[in-house]
């Protein structure tokens, strides 16, 4: 008998808090309260040894439905295309020009937050249109 498991999506990055706060804005996620005993995340961060400071950050869906996102600092930069990416589903159920207009509006909002637009993939026989983008550290994602 299978059981439902929670999923956490982990991002390797150079600046965990910066990338986490970007994704909070994209998805409507929130930064959870600081660990017990600390008034703020900054206070918690300063309690750590220097080599552990700014090493990770997290955000979560305030409704508790979506997966937690975990951002961890790694020494190497991004070199090749992601093997896994997020699809940000803003055009669900929409087709044609209405879908493209919705995707373009969200694309403009995310570009203002620091995302980069890569390209538009127009609808074909199998798929609806989507926009391929990059987050603030170059990780690919799609507006779908």
Coordinates of C-alpha atoms in Angstrom, one line a residue:
X1 CA 0.0 0.0 0.0
X2 CA 1.5 3.3 -1.0
X3 CA 1.6 6.4 1.3
X4 CA 1.6 10.0 0.4
X5 CA 4.9 11.6 1.0
X6 CA 5.8 15.3 1.3
X7 CA 8.1 16.7 -1.3
X8 CA 10.7 19.4 -0.8
X9 CA 12.3 21.0 -3.9
X10 CA 16.0 21.8 -3.3
X11 CA 17.9 24.5 -5.3
X12 CA 21.7 24.6 -5.4
X13 CA 22.7 28.3 -5.5
X14 CA 25.2 31.0 -4.6
X15 CA 22.9 33.2 -2.6
X16 CA 20.2 31.2 -0.9
X17 CA 18.2 34.0 0.7
X18 CA 18.1 36.1 -2.5
X19 CA 16.9 33.1 -4.6
X20 CA 14.3 32.1 -1.9
X21 CA 12.9 35.6 -1.7
X22 CA 12.6 35.7 -5.6
X23 CA 10.6 32.4 -5.5
X24 CA 8.4 33.7 -2.7
X25 CA 7.4 36.6 -5.0
X26 CA 6.9 34.2 -8.0
X27 CA 4.7 31.7 -6.1
X28 CA 3.1 33.7 -3.3
X29 CA 5.2 31.6 -0.8
X30 CA 6.3 32.9 2.6
X31 CA 9.4 32.7 4.7
X32 CA 8.5 30.6 7.8
X33 CA 9.0 32.0 11.3
X34 CA 12.6 32.0 12.5
X35 CA 13.7 29.0 14.5
X36 CA 12.6 28.8 18.1
X37 CA 14.6 31.0 20.3
X38 CA 15.3 33.6 17.6
X39 CA 13.2 36.7 16.8
X40 CA 14.4 36.9 13.2
X41 CA 16.3 34.9 10.6
X42 CA 19.0 37.5 10.7
X43 CA 19.5 36.9 14.5
X44 CA 19.5 33.1 13.8
X45 CA 22.1 33.5 11.0
X46 CA 24.4 35.6 13.2
X47 CA 24.3 32.9 15.9
X48 CA 26.0 30.4 13.5
X49 CA 29.7 30.0 13.0
X50 CA 30.9 32.3 10.1
X51 CA 31.4 29.4 7.6
X52 CA 27.7 28.3 8.1
X53 CA 26.2 31.8 7.8
X54 CA 24.0 32.3 4.7
X55 CA 24.4 28.6 3.8
X56 CA 20.7 27.9 3.3
X57 CA 17.2 29.5 3.3
X58 CA 13.7 28.1 3.0
X59 CA 10.2 29.2 1.9
X60 CA 6.9 27.5 2.0
X61 CA 3.4 27.6 0.6
X62 CA 1.3 29.4 3.2
X63 CA -1.7 27.1 2.5
X64 CA 0.5 24.0 3.2
X65 CA -0.4 22.4 -0.1
X66 CA 2.7 23.1 -2.2
X67 CA 6.1 21.7 -1.5
X68 CA 8.6 23.5 0.7
X69 CA 11.5 25.0 -1.2
X70 CA 15.0 24.7 0.2
X71 CA 17.9 26.7 -1.1
X72 CA 21.4 25.6 -0.3
X73 CA 24.7 27.4 -1.0
X74 CA 27.1 25.4 -3.1
X75 CA 30.6 26.5 -4.2
X76 CA 30.2 25.8 -7.9
X77 CA 28.2 27.9 -10.3
X78 CA 25.5 26.6 -12.7
X79 CA 27.1 25.2 -15.8
X80 CA 24.5 23.3 -17.8
X81 CA 20.8 23.2 -18.3
X82 CA 18.7 22.0 -15.4
X83 CA 17.7 18.3 -15.4
X84 CA 14.6 19.2 -13.4
X85 CA 12.7 22.5 -13.6
X86 CA 9.6 24.1 -12.2
X87 CA 6.6 24.9 -14.4
X88 CA 4.8 27.9 -13.0
X89 CA 1.2 27.3 -14.1
X90 CA -0.4 30.6 -14.7
X91 CA -2.2 29.7 -18.0
X92 CA -4.0 26.6 -16.9
X93 CA -7.2 26.1 -19.0
X94 CA -6.4 29.0 -21.3
X95 CA -5.6 28.7 -25.0
X96 CA -4.5 30.8 -27.9
X97 CA -4.2 34.6 -27.6
X98 CA -5.7 34.6 -24.1
X99 CA -3.1 32.2 -22.9
X100 CA -0.3 34.1 -24.5
X101 CA -1.5 37.4 -23.0
X102 CA -1.6 35.9 -19.5
X103 CA 1.8 34.4 -19.9
X104 CA 3.3 37.6 -21.2
X105 CA 1.8 39.6 -18.3
X106 CA 3.3 37.2 -15.7
X107 CA 6.6 37.2 -17.6
X108 CA 6.7 41.0 -17.4
X109 CA 6.1 40.9 -13.6
X110 CA 8.8 38.3 -13.1
X111 CA 11.4 40.2 -15.3
X112 CA 10.8 43.2 -13.0
X113 CA 11.8 40.8 -10.1
X114 CA 15.0 39.9 -11.8
X115 CA 14.0 36.9 -13.9
X116 CA 15.2 36.6 -17.5
X117 CA 13.0 35.7 -20.5
X118 CA 14.6 33.0 -22.7
X119 CA 12.1 32.2 -25.4
X120 CA 8.4 31.6 -26.2
X121 CA 7.4 28.1 -27.3
X122 CA 4.3 28.4 -29.3
X123 CA 1.5 25.9 -29.2
X124 CA 1.7 22.9 -31.5
X125 CA -0.3 19.7 -32.0
X126 CA 0.7 18.4 -28.5
X127 CA 1.4 21.3 -26.2
X128 CA 0.0 24.7 -25.4
X129 CA 2.3 27.8 -25.5
X130 CA 4.7 28.5 -22.7
X131 CA 7.6 30.9 -21.9
X132 CA 11.0 29.6 -20.9
X133 CA 12.6 31.8 -18.3
X134 CA 15.5 31.9 -15.8
X135 CA 15.4 32.8 -12.2
X136 CA 17.8 35.3 -10.6
X137 CA 20.7 32.8 -10.7
X138 CA 20.0 31.3 -14.1
X139 CA 17.9 28.3 -13.2
X140 CA 15.4 27.5 -15.9
X141 CA 11.7 27.4 -15.4
X142 CA 8.6 27.7 -17.6
X143 CA 5.6 29.8 -17.4
X144 CA 2.9 27.3 -18.4

